[in-house]
Amino acid sequence: MTRSVFITGGATGIGRATALLFARQGLFVGAYDIDEAGLEVLRADITAVGGTGVVGHLDVTDAEEVSQRLGEFHEAAGGRLDVLVNNAGLLNAGRFENIPLDVHHREIEVNVKGVVNGLHGAFPFLKTTPGAVVVNLASASAIYGQAELANYSATKFFVRAITEALNLEWAAHDIRVIDMWPLYVNTAMTRDVKTGTTDSLGIRLTAQDIAEGIVAAVDPALPRKVLRQVHFPVGVQAKALASGARFSPAWLTRWVNKRLAGH
Ligand SMILES: NC(=O)c1ccc[n+]([C@@H]2O[C@H](COP(=O)([O-])OP(=O)(O)OC[C@H]3O[C@@H](n4cnc5c(N)ncnc54)[C@H](O)[C@@H]3O)[C@@H](O)[C@H]2O)c1
């Protein structure tokens, strides 16, 4: 039995690194994106590491296309969908009022509706695959609302909430739903981003760090399994912020976030 993984936003960054790592581990990989040139490079790289899989166009905001690609992939993978990685995302940084409204709306379309489309479309296939796992890409900005990333941060709170809720609901179907909370990762997404927190915290993680975190979270070590961990902060800084927010009073969490953002 070959396990399979369906990854959105797979052409570059975290999605691409995750696709290659799963391919190396012998999973049948489906990588989908609007960037078809990036996918062609990935296709060759999957073969070069001895992996198998398919790539294809997918705009996650198009619910019909999401369902269609999932159906095709499920068939190509021999009737299995072991892992769904809802990774496609957009980030716009800056003061809220200076970002045009249509840009905010597009970020919500991709980061929120894209995830809903993926979850809804994949459910029938996840349900019929024993031990299926969903990995949603949230962010450390889902710990406390981030200045200069207000709308992005809000979309990641959405991802956090839907992860928590479906982790409860879908346990009855033997589907584990989890999310990743990376802090800044050095990808195209953060290339031109300069905010208070990129200055104070830096951009320290690589796409490979997150891919390794995702692969480890899909097959967790025993303590995490027993504790049924839902959120996976990646890196020392995100882990510190997550536990700080959990154990500090609200005023202190606000103060820390204000200071880190330079406001
Ligand atoms: N880079 C970071 O600092 C960081 C930190 C935390 C979480 N994340 C999250 O991780 C995920 C991946 O981020 P990344 O850093 O690899 O970004 P990236 O910009 O390098 O890659 C994102 C990919 O998503 C694709 N994409 C965009 N809109 C799409 C759409 N409508 N349909 C299908 N694909 C689409 C892009 O073409 C691109 O290939 C995102 O959800 C992001 O919010 C990133």
Coordinates of C-alpha atoms and ligand atoms in Angstrom, one line a residue:
M1 CA 0.0 0.0 0.0
T2 CA 1.5 3.4 -1.1
R3 CA 0.2 6.3 1.0
S4 CA -0.7 9.5 -0.9
V5 CA -0.5 13.2 -0.2
F6 CA -2.3 16.1 -1.9
I7 CA -0.6 19.5 -1.5
T8 CA -2.0 22.8 -2.6
G9 CA 0.4 25.7 -3.4
G10 CA 3.0 23.0 -4.2
A11 CA 5.0 24.9 -6.9
T12 CA 7.3 26.7 -4.5
G13 CA 8.3 27.4 -0.9
I14 CA 6.9 25.3 1.8
G15 CA 4.6 23.3 -0.5
R16 CA 7.4 22.4 -2.8
A17 CA 9.8 21.3 0.0
T18 CA 7.0 19.3 1.6
A19 CA 6.2 17.6 -1.8
L20 CA 9.8 16.6 -2.2
L21 CA 10.2 15.3 1.3
F22 CA 7.1 13.1 1.1
A23 CA 8.2 11.9 -2.3
R24 CA 11.6 10.9 -0.8
Q25 CA 9.7 9.0 1.8
G26 CA 7.8 7.0 -0.8
L27 CA 4.4 8.6 -0.7
F28 CA 2.5 9.2 -4.0
V29 CA 2.5 13.0 -4.3
G30 CA -0.1 15.3 -5.8
A31 CA 1.2 18.9 -6.1
Y32 CA -1.2 21.6 -7.3
D33 CA -0.8 25.3 -7.9
I34 CA -1.7 28.2 -10.2
D35 CA 2.1 28.4 -11.0
E36 CA 2.3 25.7 -13.7
A37 CA 5.9 26.5 -14.7
G38 CA 6.9 25.9 -11.0
L39 CA 5.0 22.6 -11.1
E40 CA 6.9 21.4 -14.1
V41 CA 10.2 21.9 -12.3
L42 CA 8.8 20.1 -9.3
R43 CA 7.6 17.2 -11.5
A44 CA 11.2 16.7 -12.7
D45 CA 12.6 17.0 -9.2
I46 CA 10.1 14.4 -7.8
T47 CA 11.3 12.0 -10.4
A48 CA 15.0 12.9 -9.7
V49 CA 14.6 11.9 -6.0
G50 CA 13.0 8.6 -7.0
G51 CA 9.5 9.7 -6.1
T52 CA 6.1 9.2 -7.9
G53 CA 3.2 11.5 -8.3
V54 CA 1.3 14.0 -10.4
V55 CA 1.2 17.8 -10.7
G56 CA -1.6 20.0 -12.0
H57 CA -3.2 23.4 -12.2
L58 CA -5.5 24.3 -9.3
D59 CA -6.8 27.6 -8.1
V60 CA -8.0 26.9 -4.5
T61 CA -10.6 29.6 -4.7
D62 CA -12.4 27.6 -7.4
A63 CA -14.4 25.0 -5.4
E64 CA -15.3 23.1 -8.5
E65 CA -11.7 22.8 -9.7
V66 CA -10.7 21.7 -6.1
S67 CA -13.3 18.9 -6.2
Q68 CA -12.3 17.8 -9.6
R69 CA -8.5 17.7 -8.9
L70 CA -9.1 15.8 -5.6
G71 CA -11.3 13.2 -7.4
E72 CA -8.7 12.7 -10.2
F73 CA -5.9 12.5 -7.6
H74 CA -7.8 10.0 -5.5
E75 CA -8.2 7.7 -8.5
A76 CA -4.6 8.1 -9.6
A77 CA -3.5 7.3 -6.1
G78 CA -5.3 4.0 -6.1
G79 CA -8.4 5.2 -4.2
R80 CA -6.5 6.7 -1.2
L81 CA -6.1 10.1 0.3
D82 CA -3.9 9.7 3.3
V83 CA -2.7 13.3 3.8
L84 CA -4.2 16.6 2.6
V85 CA -1.9 19.7 3.0
N86 CA -3.8 22.9 2.7
N87 CA -0.8 25.1 2.0
A88 CA -1.7 27.6 -0.7
G89 CA -1.7 31.1 0.8
L90 CA -1.1 34.8 0.2
L91 CA 0.4 37.4 2.5
N92 CA 0.1 41.2 2.3
A93 CA 2.0 43.2 4.8
G94 CA 1.6 46.9 5.7
R95 CA -0.8 49.2 7.6
F96 CA -4.3 47.9 7.2
E97 CA -5.7 51.1 5.7
N98 CA -3.0 51.4 3.1
I99 CA -3.7 48.0 1.6
P100 CA -6.4 48.2 -1.1
L101 CA -9.7 46.5 -0.1
D102 CA -9.6 44.1 -3.1
V103 CA -6.1 42.9 -2.0
H104 CA -7.5 42.2 1.5
H105 CA -10.4 40.4 -0.1
R106 CA -8.2 38.2 -2.3
E107 CA -6.1 37.2 0.8
I108 CA -9.4 36.1 2.4
E109 CA -10.4 34.2 -0.7
V110 CA -7.2 32.2 -0.9
N111 CA -6.4 31.7 2.8
V112 CA -9.9 31.2 4.1
K113 CA -12.1 30.0 1.2
G114 CA -9.3 28.0 -0.3
V115 CA -9.0 26.0 2.9
V116 CA -12.7 25.5 3.2
N117 CA -12.8 24.3 -0.4
G118 CA -10.0 21.9 0.3
L119 CA -11.6 20.5 3.4
H120 CA -15.0 20.1 1.9
G121 CA -13.8 18.6 -1.3
A122 CA -11.5 16.1 0.4
F123 CA -13.8 14.9 3.1
P124 CA -15.3 11.9 1.2
F125 CA -11.8 10.7 0.3
L126 CA -10.3 11.2 3.7
K127 CA -13.3 9.4 5.3
T128 CA -12.7 6.3 3.3
T129 CA -8.9 6.2 3.9
P130 CA -8.0 4.7 7.3
G131 CA -5.9 7.0 9.5
A132 CA -6.1 10.1 7.2
V133 CA -4.5 13.4 8.3
V134 CA -5.2 17.0 7.3
V135 CA -2.4 19.5 7.8
N136 CA -3.5 23.1 7.5
L137 CA -0.9 25.9 7.2
A138 CA -1.8 28.4 9.9
S139 CA 1.0 30.5 11.3
A140 CA 2.5 32.0 14.5
S141 CA 0.3 35.0 13.6
A142 CA -2.6 32.8 14.8
I143 CA -1.3 33.1 18.3
Y144 CA -2.0 36.9 18.7
G145 CA -3.2 39.4 16.1
Q146 CA -0.2 40.9 14.3
A147 CA 0.2 44.6 13.6
E148 CA 1.0 45.2 9.9
L149 CA -0.4 41.8 9.1
A150 CA -3.9 42.3 10.5
N151 CA -5.9 40.7 7.7
Y152 CA -3.4 37.9 7.1
S153 CA -3.3 37.2 10.8
A154 CA -7.1 37.1 10.9
T155 CA -7.2 34.6 8.1
K156 CA -4.8 32.4 10.1
F157 CA -7.0 32.6 13.2
F158 CA -9.7 31.2 10.9
V159 CA -7.5 28.3 9.9
R160 CA -6.7 27.7 13.6
A161 CA -10.4 27.7 14.6
I162 CA -11.5 25.4 11.8
T163 CA -8.6 23.1 12.6
E164 CA -9.7 22.9 16.3
A165 CA -13.3 22.3 15.4
L166 CA -12.8 19.7 12.7
N167 CA -10.1 17.9 14.9
L168 CA -13.1 17.3 17.2
E169 CA -15.8 16.6 14.6
W170 CA -13.8 14.4 12.3
A171 CA -12.2 12.2 15.0
A172 CA -15.4 10.1 14.6
H173 CA -14.3 9.5 11.0
D174 CA -10.7 8.6 12.0
I175 CA -9.5 11.8 10.4
R176 CA -6.8 13.8 12.3
V177 CA -6.9 17.5 11.6
I178 CA -3.9 19.5 12.7
D179 CA -2.2 22.8 11.8
M180 CA 1.3 24.2 11.6
W181 CA 2.3 27.5 13.3
P182 CA 5.6 28.6 11.8
L183 CA 7.0 32.0 12.4
Y184 CA 8.6 33.8 9.4
V185 CA 10.0 31.5 6.8
N186 CA 12.4 32.5 4.1
T187 CA 10.3 32.0 0.9
A188 CA 8.9 34.2 -1.9
M189 CA 6.1 35.1 0.5
T190 CA 8.4 37.0 2.9
R191 CA 11.0 38.3 0.3
D192 CA 9.8 41.9 0.3
V193 CA 8.2 42.0 3.7
K194 CA 9.4 44.4 6.3
T195 CA 7.4 44.9 9.4
G196 CA 8.1 45.6 13.1
T197 CA 8.3 41.8 13.7
T198 CA 10.5 40.9 10.8
D199 CA 12.9 43.5 12.2
S200 CA 12.6 42.3 15.8
L201 CA 12.4 38.5 15.2
G202 CA 14.1 38.1 11.8
I203 CA 13.3 35.6 9.1
R204 CA 15.0 32.5 10.4
L205 CA 13.2 29.4 9.2
T206 CA 13.6 27.6 5.9
A207 CA 10.9 25.9 3.8
Q208 CA 12.8 22.6 4.6
D209 CA 12.3 23.3 8.4
I210 CA 8.6 23.5 7.9
A211 CA 8.5 20.4 5.5
E212 CA 10.3 18.4 8.2
G213 CA 7.8 19.7 10.8
I214 CA 4.9 18.6 8.6
V215 CA 6.2 15.2 8.0
A216 CA 6.9 14.7 11.7
A217 CA 3.5 16.0 12.7
V218 CA 1.8 13.6 10.3
D219 CA 3.4 10.6 12.0
P220 CA 3.9 12.0 15.5
A221 CA 6.1 10.5 18.2
L222 CA 4.2 8.7 21.0
P223 CA 3.8 11.6 23.5
R224 CA 2.3 13.9 20.9
K225 CA 0.1 11.1 19.8
V226 CA -1.1 10.4 23.3
L227 CA -1.6 14.1 24.1
R228 CA -3.5 14.5 20.7
Q229 CA -1.5 17.6 19.8
V230 CA -3.5 19.8 17.4
H231 CA -1.2 22.9 16.9
F232 CA 2.4 22.5 15.9
P233 CA 4.5 25.6 16.4
V234 CA 7.7 25.4 14.3
G235 CA 11.0 26.8 15.6
V236 CA 12.2 28.0 18.9
Q237 CA 10.6 31.5 18.6
A238 CA 7.1 30.2 17.7
K239 CA 7.2 27.7 20.5
A240 CA 8.2 30.4 23.0
L241 CA 5.4 32.7 21.7
A242 CA 2.8 29.9 21.8
S243 CA 3.6 28.9 25.4
G244 CA 4.0 32.6 26.4
A245 CA 0.5 33.3 25.2
R246 CA -0.9 30.3 26.9
F247 CA 0.6 31.0 30.3
S248 CA 0.8 34.8 30.5
P249 CA -2.0 37.2 31.5
A250 CA -3.7 39.0 28.6
W251 CA -2.1 42.4 29.3
L252 CA 1.4 40.8 29.2
T253 CA 0.7 39.0 25.9
R254 CA -0.5 42.3 24.4
W255 CA 2.5 44.2 25.7
V256 CA 4.9 41.6 24.3
N257 CA 3.2 41.7 20.9
K258 CA 3.2 45.5 20.9
R259 CA 6.9 45.6 21.7
L260 CA 7.8 43.0 19.1
A261 CA 5.9 44.9 16.5
G262 CA 7.6 48.1 17.5
H263 CA 4.3 49.9 18.2
Ligands
LIG1 N1 6.6 32.2 4.6 C1 6.2 32.4 5.9 O1 6.8 33.2 6.7 C2 5.0 31.6 6.5 C3 4.9 31.6 7.9 C4 3.8 30.9 8.4 C5 2.9 30.3 7.6 N2 3.1 30.4 6.2 C6 2.0 29.7 5.4 O2 2.6 28.7 4.7 C7 1.9 28.5 3.4 C8 3.0 28.5 2.3 O3 3.7 29.7 2.3 P1 5.1 29.9 1.5 O4 5.9 30.7 2.4 O5 5.6 28.6 1.0 O6 4.6 30.9 0.4 P2 5.0 31.0 -1.2 O7 4.5 32.3 -1.6 O8 6.4 30.7 -1.3 O9 4.2 29.8 -1.8 C9 2.8 29.9 -1.9 C10 2.3 29.0 -3.1 O10 0.8 29.1 -3.1 C11 0.5 29.3 -4.4 N3 -0.8 30.0 -4.5 C12 -1.2 31.2 -4.3 N4 -2.5 31.4 -4.5 C13 -3.0 30.2 -5.0 C14 -4.3 29.8 -5.4 N5 -5.3 30.7 -5.5 N6 -4.4 28.5 -5.7 C15 -3.4 27.7 -5.7 N7 -2.1 28.0 -5.3 C16 -1.9 29.3 -5.0 C17 1.5 30.2 -5.0 O11 1.5 30.1 -6.5 C18 2.8 29.6 -4.4 O12 3.3 28.6 -5.2 C19 0.9 29.7 3.3 O13 -0.3 29.3 3.7 C20 1.5 30.7 4.3 O14 0.5 31.6 4.8 C21 4.1 31.0 5.6

